[in-house]
CSV table of C-alpha atoms in Angstrom, one decimal:
chain,number,residue,atom,x,y,z
A,1,MET,CA,-10.5,105.2,33.3
A,2,ALA,CA,-9.0,103.1,30.5
A,3,GLY,CA,-7.7,100.6,33.0
A,4,VAL,CA,-11.2,100.2,34.4
A,5,PHE,CA,-12.5,99.4,30.8
A,6,ARG,CA,-9.7,96.9,30.3
A,7,MET,CA,-10.6,95.2,33.6
A,8,VAL,CA,-14.3,95.1,32.6
A,9,GLU,CA,-13.4,93.6,29.2
A,10,LYS,CA,-11.2,90.9,30.9
A,11,ASN,CA,-14.0,90.0,33.3
A,12,THR,CA,-16.5,89.9,30.5
A,13,GLU,CA,-14.1,87.6,28.5
A,14,LEU,CA,-13.7,85.4,31.6
A,15,LEU,CA,-17.4,85.2,32.2
A,16,GLN,CA,-18.0,84.3,28.5
A,17,SER,CA,-15.3,81.7,28.7
A,18,LEU,CA,-16.9,80.1,31.8
A,19,SER,CA,-20.3,80.3,30.1
A,20,ASN,CA,-18.9,78.5,27.0
A,21,GLN,CA,-17.3,75.8,29.2
A,22,ILE,CA,-20.6,75.3,31.1
A,23,ASP,CA,-22.5,75.0,27.8
A,24,ALA,CA,-19.9,72.5,26.5
A,25,LEU,CA,-20.3,70.4,29.6
A,26,SER,CA,-24.0,70.5,29.3
A,27,ASN,CA,-23.9,69.5,25.6
A,28,ASN,CA,-21.6,66.7,26.5
A,29,GLU,CA,-24.0,65.4,29.1
A,30,LYS,CA,-26.8,65.6,26.6
A,31,ARG,CA,-24.8,63.7,24.1
A,32,THR,CA,-23.9,61.1,26.7
A,33,GLU,CA,-27.6,60.7,27.6
A,34,ARG,CA,-28.5,60.3,23.9
A,35,ARG,CA,-25.7,57.7,23.4
A,36,LEU,CA,-26.9,55.7,26.4
A,37,LEU,CA,-30.5,55.9,25.0
A,38,ASN,CA,-29.4,54.9,21.5
A,39,ASN,CA,-27.2,52.0,22.7
A,40,LYS,CA,-30.2,50.3,24.3
A,41,ALA,CA,-31.4,47.8,21.7
A,42,ASP,CA,-34.8,46.2,21.1
A,43,VAL,CA,-35.1,42.7,19.8
A,44,VAL,CA,-37.3,42.9,16.7
A,45,LEU,CA,-39.1,40.1,14.9
A,46,PHE,CA,-39.4,40.7,11.1
A,47,PHE,CA,-41.8,38.6,9.1
A,48,SER,CA,-43.0,38.8,5.6
A,49,PHE,CA,-45.7,37.4,3.3
A,50,ASP,CA,-44.8,37.1,-0.3
A,51,ILE,CA,-47.5,36.4,-3.0
A,52,VAL,CA,-46.6,33.4,-5.0
A,53,ASN,CA,-47.3,33.3,-8.8
A,54,SER,CA,-48.3,37.0,-8.8
A,55,THR,CA,-46.5,37.6,-12.1
A,56,SER,CA,-48.3,34.8,-13.9
A,57,TYR,CA,-51.6,35.9,-12.4
A,58,LYS,CA,-51.1,39.5,-13.6
A,59,THR,CA,-50.5,38.1,-17.1
A,60,ILE,CA,-53.6,36.0,-17.1
A,61,ASN,CA,-55.8,38.6,-15.6
A,62,TYR,CA,-54.5,41.7,-17.3
A,63,PHE,CA,-57.4,43.8,-16.1
A,64,GLY,CA,-58.5,43.7,-12.4
A,65,TRP,CA,-55.5,42.0,-10.9
A,66,ALA,CA,-54.6,45.1,-8.9
A,67,GLN,CA,-57.9,45.0,-7.1
A,68,VAL,CA,-57.4,41.4,-6.1
A,69,LEU,CA,-53.8,41.9,-4.8
A,70,ASN,CA,-54.8,45.1,-2.9
A,71,LEU,CA,-57.6,43.1,-1.3
A,72,LEU,CA,-55.2,40.3,-0.4
A,73,PHE,CA,-52.7,42.7,1.2
A,74,LYS,CA,-55.6,44.4,3.1
A,75,GLU,CA,-56.8,41.1,4.6
A,76,LEU,CA,-53.2,40.2,5.5
A,77,ARG,CA,-52.8,43.5,7.3
A,78,GLU,CA,-56.0,43.0,9.2
A,79,ASP,CA,-55.1,39.4,10.2
A,80,VAL,CA,-51.7,40.4,11.4
A,81,ARG,CA,-53.2,43.3,13.4
A,82,ASN,CA,-55.9,41.1,14.9
A,83,TYR,CA,-53.7,38.1,15.8
A,84,ILE,CA,-50.4,39.8,16.6
A,85,ASN,CA,-51.2,42.8,18.8
A,86,GLY,CA,-48.6,45.6,18.6
A,87,SER,CA,-47.3,44.6,15.1
A,88,GLU,CA,-46.6,47.2,12.5
A,89,MET,CA,-46.2,47.1,8.7
A,90,TRP,CA,-42.7,48.2,7.7
A,91,ARG,CA,-43.1,48.3,4.0
A,92,VAL,CA,-44.4,46.6,0.8
A,93,LEU,CA,-41.7,45.5,-1.7
A,94,GLY,CA,-43.4,44.5,-4.9
A,95,ASP,CA,-45.6,41.6,-3.9
A,96,GLU,CA,-44.1,41.2,-0.5
A,97,ALA,CA,-45.5,42.8,2.7
A,98,ILE,CA,-43.0,43.0,5.6
A,99,PHE,CA,-44.1,43.4,9.3
A,100,ILE,CA,-42.3,44.0,12.5
A,101,ILE,CA,-42.9,43.7,16.2
A,102,LYS,CA,-40.7,44.2,19.3
A,103,ILE,CA,-40.2,41.1,21.4
A,104,ARG,CA,-40.7,41.2,25.1
A,105,ASP,CA,-40.8,37.5,26.0
A,106,GLU,CA,-39.4,34.3,24.5
A,107,GLU,CA,-42.7,32.5,24.9
A,108,GLU,CA,-44.5,35.3,23.2
A,109,LEU,CA,-42.0,35.0,20.3
A,110,ARG,CA,-42.9,31.3,19.9
A,111,GLU,CA,-46.6,32.2,19.9
A,112,TYR,CA,-46.0,34.9,17.2
A,113,ILE,CA,-44.3,32.4,14.9
A,114,SER,CA,-47.2,29.9,15.4
A,115,LYS,CA,-49.7,32.7,14.5
A,116,ILE,CA,-47.7,33.9,11.5
A,117,PHE,CA,-47.7,30.3,10.1
A,118,GLY,CA,-51.4,30.0,10.9
A,119,ILE,CA,-52.2,33.2,9.0
A,120,MET,CA,-50.3,31.9,6.0
A,121,ILE,CA,-52.1,28.5,6.0
A,122,ALA,CA,-55.5,30.2,6.5
A,123,THR,CA,-54.9,32.6,3.6
A,124,ILE,CA,-53.8,29.9,1.3
A,125,TYR,CA,-56.8,27.8,2.1
A,126,LYS,CA,-59.1,30.8,1.3
A,127,LEU,CA,-57.3,31.4,-1.9
A,128,LYS,CA,-57.4,27.7,-3.0
A,129,LYS,CA,-61.0,27.2,-2.1
A,130,GLY,CA,-62.1,30.5,-3.7
A,131,LYS,CA,-63.4,31.8,-0.3
A,132,PHE,CA,-61.1,34.8,-0.6
A,133,PHE,CA,-63.0,36.1,-3.6
A,134,LYS,CA,-66.3,35.8,-1.7
A,135,SER,CA,-69.4,36.3,-3.9
A,136,ASP,CA,-68.3,39.4,-5.8
A,137,HIS,CA,-69.3,38.8,-9.4
A,138,ASN,CA,-66.4,41.0,-10.6
A,139,PHE,CA,-64.0,38.3,-9.3
A,140,ASN,CA,-65.7,35.3,-10.9
A,141,MET,CA,-63.2,35.0,-13.8
A,142,MET,CA,-60.2,35.8,-11.6
A,143,LYS,CA,-61.4,33.2,-9.1
A,144,LEU,CA,-61.5,30.6,-11.8
A,145,GLN,CA,-58.0,31.6,-13.0
A,146,ASN,CA,-56.6,31.8,-9.5
A,147,ILE,CA,-53.1,30.5,-9.1
A,148,LEU,CA,-52.1,32.7,-6.2
A,149,SER,CA,-50.5,31.4,-3.0
A,150,LEU,CA,-48.2,32.6,-0.2
A,151,LYS,CA,-44.7,32.0,1.2
A,152,THR,CA,-43.4,33.4,4.4
A,153,THR,CA,-40.1,34.4,6.0
A,154,ALA,CA,-39.3,35.3,9.6
A,155,TRP,CA,-36.1,36.5,11.2
A,156,ILE,CA,-34.9,38.3,14.3
A,157,ALA,CA,-32.4,41.2,15.0
A,158,ALA,CA,-31.2,43.4,17.9
A,159,VAL,CA,-31.9,46.9,16.7
A,160,ASN,CA,-30.7,50.3,18.0
A,161,ASP,CA,-33.0,53.2,17.3
A,162,VAL,CA,-30.5,56.0,16.3
A,163,GLY,CA,-33.2,58.5,15.3
A,164,ASP,CA,-31.9,61.0,12.7
A,165,ILE,CA,-28.8,59.3,11.2
A,166,SER,CA,-27.5,62.7,10.1
A,167,ASN,CA,-27.0,63.7,13.7
A,168,ASP,CA,-23.3,63.7,14.5
A,169,ASP,CA,-24.0,62.8,18.1
A,170,ILE,CA,-25.3,59.4,17.3
A,171,CYS,CA,-23.3,56.6,18.8
A,172,GLN,CA,-23.3,53.5,16.7
A,173,ASP,CA,-20.8,51.4,18.8
A,174,ASN,CA,-22.0,47.9,19.3
A,175,ALA,CA,-25.0,48.5,17.1
A,176,ASP,CA,-25.3,45.5,14.8
A,177,ASN,CA,-28.5,46.8,13.3
A,178,ILE,CA,-30.0,50.2,13.4
A,179,PHE,CA,-33.3,51.9,12.8
A,180,GLU,CA,-33.2,55.4,11.5
A,181,ARG,CA,-35.8,58.0,10.5
A,182,TYR,CA,-35.3,61.1,8.3
A,183,GLN,CA,-37.5,63.5,6.4
A,184,SER,CA,-37.9,63.8,2.7
A,185,GLN,CA,-38.0,67.2,1.0
A,186,GLU,CA,-41.8,67.0,1.1
A,187,GLY,CA,-41.7,66.8,4.9
A,188,TYR,CA,-42.7,63.1,5.2
A,189,ASP,CA,-40.8,60.8,7.6
A,190,ILE,CA,-38.9,57.9,6.0
A,191,PHE,CA,-38.0,54.9,8.0
A,192,GLU,CA,-35.3,52.4,7.5
A,193,PHE,CA,-33.8,49.3,9.1
A,194,LEU,CA,-30.2,48.6,8.3
A,195,GLY,CA,-27.7,45.9,9.4
A,196,ASN,CA,-26.3,42.4,8.7
A,197,ASP,CA,-29.2,40.6,10.4
A,198,ILE,CA,-31.7,42.7,8.3
A,199,ASP,CA,-29.9,41.7,5.2
A,200,THR,CA,-29.9,38.0,6.3
A,201,GLY,CA,-33.7,38.1,6.3
A,202,PHE,CA,-33.8,39.2,2.7
A,203,ARG,CA,-31.3,36.5,1.8
A,204,ILE,CA,-33.1,33.6,3.4
A,205,SER,CA,-36.4,34.7,1.9
A,206,LYS,CA,-35.1,33.2,-1.4
A,207,GLN,CA,-35.0,29.8,0.4
A,208,THR,CA,-38.7,29.4,0.8
A,209,GLN,CA,-41.6,28.6,-1.5
A,210,ASP,CA,-45.3,28.1,-1.9
A,211,GLY,CA,-46.9,27.2,1.5
A,212,ARG,CA,-43.5,27.2,3.3
A,213,MET,CA,-42.1,29.4,6.1
A,214,VAL,CA,-38.3,29.8,6.5
A,215,LEU,CA,-36.6,31.0,9.7
A,216,SER,CA,-33.3,32.6,10.3
A,217,TYR,CA,-30.8,30.5,12.4
A,218,GLU,CA,-31.0,32.7,15.5
A,219,LEU,CA,-34.8,32.7,15.5
A,220,ALA,CA,-34.9,28.9,15.1
A,221,TYR,CA,-32.5,28.5,17.9
A,222,LEU,CA,-34.6,30.6,20.3
A,223,ILE,CA,-37.7,28.7,19.4
A,224,SER,CA,-35.9,25.4,19.9
A,225,GLN,CA,-35.2,26.2,23.6
A,226,LYS,CA,-38.7,25.0,24.3
A,227,THR,CA,-38.2,21.3,23.3
A,228,GLU,CA,-41.8,20.7,22.2
A,229,ASN,CA,-41.2,23.1,19.3
A,230,LEU,CA,-38.3,21.1,17.9
A,231,PRO,CA,-40.6,18.9,15.8
A,232,TYR,CA,-41.8,22.0,14.0
A,233,LEU,CA,-38.2,22.9,12.8
A,234,HIS,CA,-36.9,21.1,9.7
A,235,ILE,CA,-33.5,21.6,8.2
A,236,VAL,CA,-33.9,21.4,4.5
A,237,THR,CA,-30.4,21.9,3.3
A,238,TYR,CA,-27.3,24.2,3.7
A,239,ARG,CA,-26.4,26.9,1.3
A,240,LYS,CA,-24.0,29.7,0.9
A,241,LEU,CA,-25.8,33.0,1.0
A,242,LYS,CA,-24.3,36.2,-0.3
A,243,GLY,CA,-23.0,38.4,2.5
A,244,VAL,CA,-24.1,36.0,5.3
A,245,TRP,CA,-21.6,34.3,7.6
A,246,LYS,CA,-18.8,35.3,5.3
A,247,GLU,CA,-20.6,33.1,2.7
A,248,LYS,CA,-20.1,29.9,4.7
A,249,LEU,CA,-22.8,27.3,4.7
A,250,TYR,CA,-26.1,28.5,6.3
A,251,PRO,CA,-28.9,26.2,7.3
A,252,VAL,CA,-32.2,26.5,5.5
A,253,ILE,CA,-34.8,25.9,8.2
A,254,TRP,CA,-38.5,25.5,7.5
A,255,TYR,CA,-41.1,25.9,10.2
A,256,HIS,CA,-44.1,23.6,9.9
A,257,ASP,CA,-46.9,23.2,12.5
A,258,PRO,CA,-49.2,20.2,11.7
A,259,LYS,CA,-51.9,21.5,13.9
A,260,ALA,CA,-52.3,24.6,11.8
A,261,TYR,CA,-54.2,22.5,9.2
A,262,LEU,CA,-56.8,21.1,11.7
A,263,GLU,CA,-59.3,23.9,11.3
A,264,PHE,CA,-59.4,23.6,7.5
A,265,TYR,CA,-58.6,20.0,6.7
A,266,LYS,CA,-59.9,18.3,9.9
A,267,LYS,CA,-56.6,16.6,10.5
A,268,GLU,CA,-53.0,17.3,11.3
A,269,ILE,CA,-50.7,17.3,8.2
A,270,GLN,CA,-47.0,16.6,8.7
A,271,LEU,CA,-44.4,18.3,6.5
A,272,GLU,CA,-43.8,15.5,4.0
A,273,GLU,CA,-47.6,14.9,3.8
A,274,SER,CA,-48.0,18.5,2.7
A,275,PHE,CA,-45.7,18.0,-0.3
A,276,THR,CA,-47.4,17.2,-3.6
A,277,PHE,CA,-46.5,13.8,-5.2
A,278,ASP,CA,-44.2,15.5,-7.7
A,279,ALA,CA,-42.7,18.0,-5.4
A,280,SER,CA,-39.1,16.8,-5.9
A,281,GLU,CA,-39.6,17.3,-9.6
A,282,GLU,CA,-41.0,20.8,-9.3
A,283,SER,CA,-38.8,22.1,-6.4
A,284,GLU,CA,-35.0,22.0,-6.0
A,285,LEU,CA,-35.3,22.7,-2.3
A,286,ILE,CA,-37.7,19.7,-1.7
A,287,LYS,CA,-35.4,17.5,-3.8
A,288,GLU,CA,-32.5,18.5,-1.6
A,289,TYR,CA,-34.7,17.8,1.5
A,290,TYR,CA,-35.1,14.2,0.4
A,291,ASP,CA,-31.6,13.7,-1.0
A,292,ASN,CA,-30.1,15.0,2.3
A,293,ARG,CA,-31.9,12.3,4.2
A,294,ASP,CA,-30.6,9.5,2.1
A,295,PRO,CA,-27.6,8.1,3.8
A,296,LYS,CA,-26.4,6.5,0.6
A,297,ASN,CA,-26.3,9.9,-1.2
A,298,ARG,CA,-22.6,10.8,-1.6
A,299,GLU,CA,-23.4,14.2,-3.1
A,300,ARG,CA,-24.6,15.7,0.1
A,301,ILE,CA,-22.6,18.8,1.0
A,302,ILE,CA,-22.5,17.7,4.7
A,303,ARG,CA,-21.9,14.0,5.5
A,304,ASP,CA,-23.1,14.0,9.1
A,305,ASP,CA,-26.7,12.6,9.0
A,306,ARG,CA,-27.5,14.4,12.3
A,307,MET,CA,-27.0,17.8,10.7
A,308,TYR,CA,-30.2,17.1,8.8
A,309,THR,CA,-32.3,14.8,10.9
A,310,ASP,CA,-31.5,15.9,14.5
A,311,THR,CA,-32.5,19.5,14.7
A,312,TYR,CA,-31.4,19.9,18.4
A,313,TYR,CA,-27.9,18.5,17.6
A,314,ALA,CA,-27.6,20.6,14.4
A,315,LEU,CA,-28.6,23.9,16.0
A,316,ASN,CA,-26.2,23.5,18.9
A,317,LYS,CA,-23.4,22.3,16.6
A,318,ILE,CA,-23.8,25.4,14.5
A,319,LEU,CA,-23.9,27.6,17.6
A,320,GLN,CA,-20.5,26.2,18.7
A,321,ASP,CA,-18.8,26.0,15.3
A,322,ARG,CA,-19.9,29.5,14.2
A,323,SER,CA,-19.2,31.1,17.6
A,324,LEU,CA,-22.7,32.4,17.9
A,325,GLY,CA,-23.1,31.7,21.6
A,326,GLU,CA,-22.5,35.3,22.8
A,327,LYS,CA,-24.9,36.7,20.1
A,328,VAL,CA,-27.7,34.4,21.2
A,329,LYS,CA,-27.1,35.2,24.9
A,330,ARG,CA,-27.3,38.9,24.1
A,331,LEU,CA,-30.6,38.4,22.3
A,332,GLN,CA,-32.0,36.4,25.3
A,333,ARG,CA,-30.8,39.1,27.7
A,334,LEU,CA,-32.3,42.0,25.7
A,335,ILE,CA,-35.6,40.1,25.6
A,336,LYS,CA,-35.5,39.5,29.3
A,337,GLU,CA,-34.7,43.1,30.1
A,338,ALA,CA,-37.1,44.7,27.6
A,339,ILE,CA,-39.7,47.1,28.8
A,340,HIS,CA,-43.3,46.1,28.0
A,341,ASP,CA,-44.5,49.4,26.5
A,342,GLN,CA,-45.2,48.6,22.8
A,343,THR,CA,-43.7,51.9,21.5
A,344,LYS,CA,-44.2,52.0,17.7
A,345,TYR,CA,-41.3,52.3,15.3
A,346,ILE,CA,-43.2,53.2,12.2
A,347,ASN,CA,-45.2,56.2,13.4
A,348,THR,CA,-46.2,58.5,10.6
A,349,GLU,CA,-48.6,60.5,12.6
A,350,LEU,CA,-47.6,64.1,13.3
A,351,MET,CA,-49.4,63.9,16.6
A,352,GLN,CA,-51.2,61.3,18.8
A,353,ILE,CA,-54.1,62.1,21.1
A,354,HIS,CA,-54.0,60.3,24.4
A,355,CYS,CA,-57.3,59.9,26.1
A,356,VAL,CA,-57.2,59.5,29.9
A,357,ALA,CA,-60.6,58.5,31.4
A,358,VAL,CA,-61.1,59.1,35.1
A,359,CYS,CA,-63.5,56.3,35.8
A,360,PHE,CA,-65.9,56.7,38.6
A,361,LYS,CA,-68.8,54.8,40.2
A,362,LYS,CA,-71.6,55.8,42.6
A,363,CYS,CA,-71.6,53.7,45.8
A,364,GLY,CA,-74.5,54.8,47.9
A,365,ASP,CA,-73.9,58.5,48.6
A,366,ASP,CA,-70.2,58.1,48.0
A,367,ILE,CA,-68.4,58.6,44.7
A,368,ARG,CA,-65.3,56.4,44.0
A,369,ILE,CA,-62.7,56.8,41.4
A,370,LEU,CA,-60.6,53.9,40.0
A,371,VAL,CA,-56.8,54.3,39.9
A,372,ALA,CA,-54.2,51.9,38.7
A,373,LYS,CA,-50.5,51.3,39.4
A,374,ARG,CA,-48.3,51.0,36.4
A,375,GLN,CA,-45.9,48.1,36.0
A,376,ASN,CA,-42.2,48.7,36.8
A,377,THR,CA,-41.4,47.4,33.3
A,378,ARG,CA,-43.2,50.4,31.7
A,379,GLU,CA,-40.9,52.8,29.8
A,380,LYS,CA,-42.3,55.9,31.6
A,381,HIS,CA,-43.8,56.6,35.0
A,382,LYS,CA,-42.6,53.2,36.3
A,383,GLY,CA,-44.7,51.9,39.2
A,384,GLU,CA,-46.7,55.1,39.4
A,385,TRP,CA,-50.4,55.5,40.1
A,386,GLU,CA,-52.5,56.8,37.2
A,387,PHE,CA,-56.0,56.5,35.7
A,388,GLY,CA,-55.3,54.4,32.6
A,389,CYS,CA,-55.1,55.7,29.1
A,390,ALA,CA,-56.5,55.1,25.6
A,391,LYS,CA,-55.3,56.4,22.2
A,392,ALA,CA,-57.5,58.2,19.8
A,393,ASP,CA,-58.2,56.4,16.5
A,394,ILE,CA,-58.9,58.2,13.3
A,395,ASN,CA,-61.7,55.7,12.5
A,396,LYS,CA,-63.5,55.8,15.9
A,397,SER,CA,-64.9,58.5,18.2
A,398,ILE,CA,-63.0,59.3,21.4
A,399,ALA,CA,-65.9,57.8,23.4
A,400,GLU,CA,-65.8,54.5,21.4
A,401,LYS,CA,-62.0,54.2,21.8
A,402,ILE,CA,-62.2,54.8,25.6
A,403,LYS,CA,-64.9,52.2,26.0
A,404,GLU,CA,-62.9,49.7,23.9
A,405,GLU,CA,-59.5,50.1,25.6
A,406,TYR,CA,-60.7,50.4,29.2
A,407,LYS,CA,-62.6,47.2,28.7
A,408,GLU,CA,-59.5,45.5,27.4
A,409,ASP,CA,-57.2,46.9,30.1
A,410,PHE,CA,-59.5,46.7,33.2
A,411,GLN,CA,-62.4,44.5,32.2
A,412,ILE,CA,-64.8,47.3,33.0
A,413,ASP,CA,-67.8,48.7,31.0
A,414,VAL,CA,-67.8,52.5,31.0
A,415,GLU,CA,-69.8,55.3,29.5
A,416,PRO,CA,-67.8,58.5,29.0
A,417,VAL,CA,-69.6,61.7,30.2
A,418,LEU,CA,-70.6,63.5,27.0
A,419,ASP,CA,-71.3,67.1,26.3
A,420,GLU,CA,-75.0,66.8,25.6
A,421,THR,CA,-75.3,70.5,24.7
A,422,ARG,CA,-73.4,70.0,21.4
A,423,GLU,CA,-74.6,68.4,18.1
A,424,ILE,CA,-71.4,66.3,18.0
A,425,LYS,CA,-71.4,64.6,21.4
A,426,GLU,CA,-67.9,63.9,22.7
A,427,PRO,CA,-66.5,63.6,26.3
A,428,ILE,CA,-66.2,66.8,28.4
A,429,PRO,CA,-62.5,67.4,29.1
A,430,ILE,CA,-61.3,68.0,32.7
A,431,ALA,CA,-57.8,69.0,31.5
A,432,LEU,CA,-55.3,68.9,28.7
A,433,TYR,CA,-51.7,67.8,28.9
A,434,GLN,CA,-48.7,66.9,26.6
A,435,ILE,CA,-46.1,64.2,26.8
A,436,ALA,CA,-42.8,63.6,24.9
A,437,ARG,CA,-42.7,60.6,22.7
A,438,SER,CA,-40.3,58.0,24.1
A,439,SER,CA,-39.2,57.0,20.6
A,440,GLN,CA,-38.9,60.6,19.3
A,441,PRO,CA,-38.1,62.9,22.2
A,442,ASP,CA,-38.2,65.9,19.9
A,443,LYS,CA,-41.9,65.3,19.3
A,444,THR,CA,-44.8,65.7,21.8
A,445,ASP,CA,-48.2,64.1,21.8
A,446,LYS,CA,-51.2,65.8,23.4
A,447,GLY,CA,-53.7,64.3,25.8
A,448,ILE,CA,-57.1,65.0,27.2
A,449,ILE,CA,-58.5,63.9,30.6
A,450,VAL,CA,-62.2,63.1,30.7
A,451,LEU,CA,-64.8,61.5,32.9
A,452,ALA,CA,-66.3,58.0,32.4
A,453,GLU,CA,-68.9,56.3,34.6
A,454,ILE,CA,-68.5,52.6,35.3
A,455,ILE,CA,-71.9,51.1,34.5
A,456,THR,CA,-71.4,47.6,35.8
A,457,ASP,CA,-70.4,46.1,39.1
A,458,TYR,CA,-66.7,46.1,39.7
A,459,ASP,CA,-64.5,44.9,42.5
A,460,PRO,CA,-60.8,45.9,42.3
A,461,ALA,CA,-59.9,42.7,44.3
A,462,ASP,CA,-60.8,40.7,41.2
A,463,PHE,CA,-58.2,42.5,39.0
A,464,MET,CA,-55.4,40.3,37.7
A,465,PRO,CA,-52.0,41.9,37.0
A,466,THR,CA,-51.3,42.7,33.3
A,467,LYS,CA,-48.4,43.9,31.3
A,468,LYS,CA,-49.6,47.5,31.9
A,469,HIS,CA,-50.7,47.4,35.6
A,470,THR,CA,-50.1,45.6,38.8
A,471,GLU,CA,-53.2,46.6,40.8
A,472,VAL,CA,-56.2,48.9,40.9
A,473,ARG,CA,-57.9,50.7,43.8
A,474,TRP,CA,-60.9,52.9,44.6
A,475,ILE,CA,-60.3,56.4,45.9
A,476,SER,CA,-63.1,58.4,47.5
A,477,GLU,CA,-63.4,62.1,48.4
A,478,ALA,CA,-62.6,61.2,52.0
A,479,ASP,CA,-59.2,59.9,50.9
A,480,LEU,CA,-58.1,63.1,49.2
A,481,ASP,CA,-56.3,64.5,52.3
A,482,ASN,CA,-54.0,61.4,52.4
A,483,VAL,CA,-53.5,61.0,48.6
A,484,GLU,CA,-50.1,62.7,48.5
A,485,ARG,CA,-48.8,60.3,51.3
A,486,GLU,CA,-50.6,57.1,50.2
A,487,TYR,CA,-49.9,57.7,46.5
A,488,SER,CA,-46.5,59.5,46.6
A,489,GLU,CA,-45.5,57.7,43.4
A,490,SER,CA,-48.0,59.0,40.9
A,491,VAL,CA,-48.2,60.7,37.6
A,492,PRO,CA,-48.0,64.5,37.4
A,493,ASP,CA,-51.1,66.4,38.7
A,494,PHE,CA,-52.5,63.2,40.2
A,495,LYS,CA,-54.2,64.9,43.2
A,496,ARG,CA,-55.3,67.9,41.1
A,497,THR,CA,-57.0,65.6,38.6
A,498,LEU,CA,-58.8,63.8,41.4
A,499,GLU,CA,-60.0,67.1,42.9
A,500,ALA,CA,-61.2,68.4,39.6
A,501,ALA,CA,-62.9,65.1,38.8
A,502,PHE,CA,-64.8,65.0,42.1
A,503,LYS,CA,-65.9,68.6,41.7
A,504,LEU,CA,-67.1,68.1,38.1
A,505,ILE,CA,-69.0,64.9,39.0
A,506,ARG,CA,-70.8,66.7,41.8
A,507,SER,CA,-71.8,69.5,39.4
A,508,PHE,CA,-73.6,67.1,37.1
A,509,ASN,CA,-77.2,66.1,37.6
A,510,HIS,CA,-76.5,62.5,38.4
A,511,SER,CA,-78.7,62.5,41.6
A,512,PHE,CA,-75.6,62.2,43.8
């Protein structure tokens, strides 16, 4: 009997050993998957607006300055949100607001830089003309004593999202810059970007001034690849920046678009025209700008005139001499390969509510439901058929948000089917679902599926492909038997959602 027990013990030990090995292999696979995920970098544009003369303004307007600066930051946030879709505010450091956005296209990058410069010029104009203060009598004195302005910085970095930096499984190989998130003791998420290129942005921000926008070298180089943008790039001087390029000379590059002034001054204003008559006296950078363009100046740090006056030559010379070719190629490759889902970095919400609207239209005695095929560049459900999706907004009703986003995505006007029996009328849900966040796999967001009637004429043949979808189609009840074959690549529960939607539509008193 004792021998039997020993045999059982040995078998148990063997099974436990095999189980441990299987678990180890499984954990290794999971770690490998996480490493592959973490090694995929996003190219991120960082840009900041820094309030000029804020310290003096606070001294002059001892009472009330906080209200003015808060209003200024609020308007900047709104302008950025309106003009640069998908952008996020990273943080506010003193009197500087820093924003980020993932880059999916080089042409899009150039448009963003133009818009950022335009926001700066428009805000300065409103400040100088007093329009920022509107007619609020509480601001009258602060309007008269206004000395505020803006300066701007923009830089670019390839960023790896490493999630929780305390996780031992995180692979940081080849990660020049990282994004991490962790929780404070109070349970709030804290977000941080770290890396050499991030630091470079803060260093070059010291090389700009009132009404000027400074760019990092890599950002300027990418913009310069479209030659019509070259006249907007001006090399002011070269300086050694702490911790940047081993403290070798770095180009101070200002971006200036003369057309940005048209709306406000009714004419284009070139860079040198925008300087005040005594700018060289007041600004060391502008003094260097002029001195560096004087061929007789023997005190220039670089003697080659073209390094100041020929931007194309200078950028390419730097690329070669600083061995930056591979870095720039990687940035261009990452942008080209980027998926087009604008997944947020700075997401402080504990949960998001996704709102899927099954959009239908009555066509005679028939009912048709609109379906859309997702782009292959989407992060999830690539190339699959779906019904579209909106995201709930804390400041808007679910019905309002659905109408707004479906109009934007499909150019259709819809009316969500509301529960008229309740005092607070919101859409009637067909089903609920949940989905893991792509940026935070450990968190899931919830979703509801509702009905929405298309209230205007709509022809799917008129649909033009977007970053989200390649095409749209009608599906009728007669098509249900063939749905699994015709739409084999579709989101989970695609057919069940169609069946439930048709059934619910028929149950309503819509005179169908």
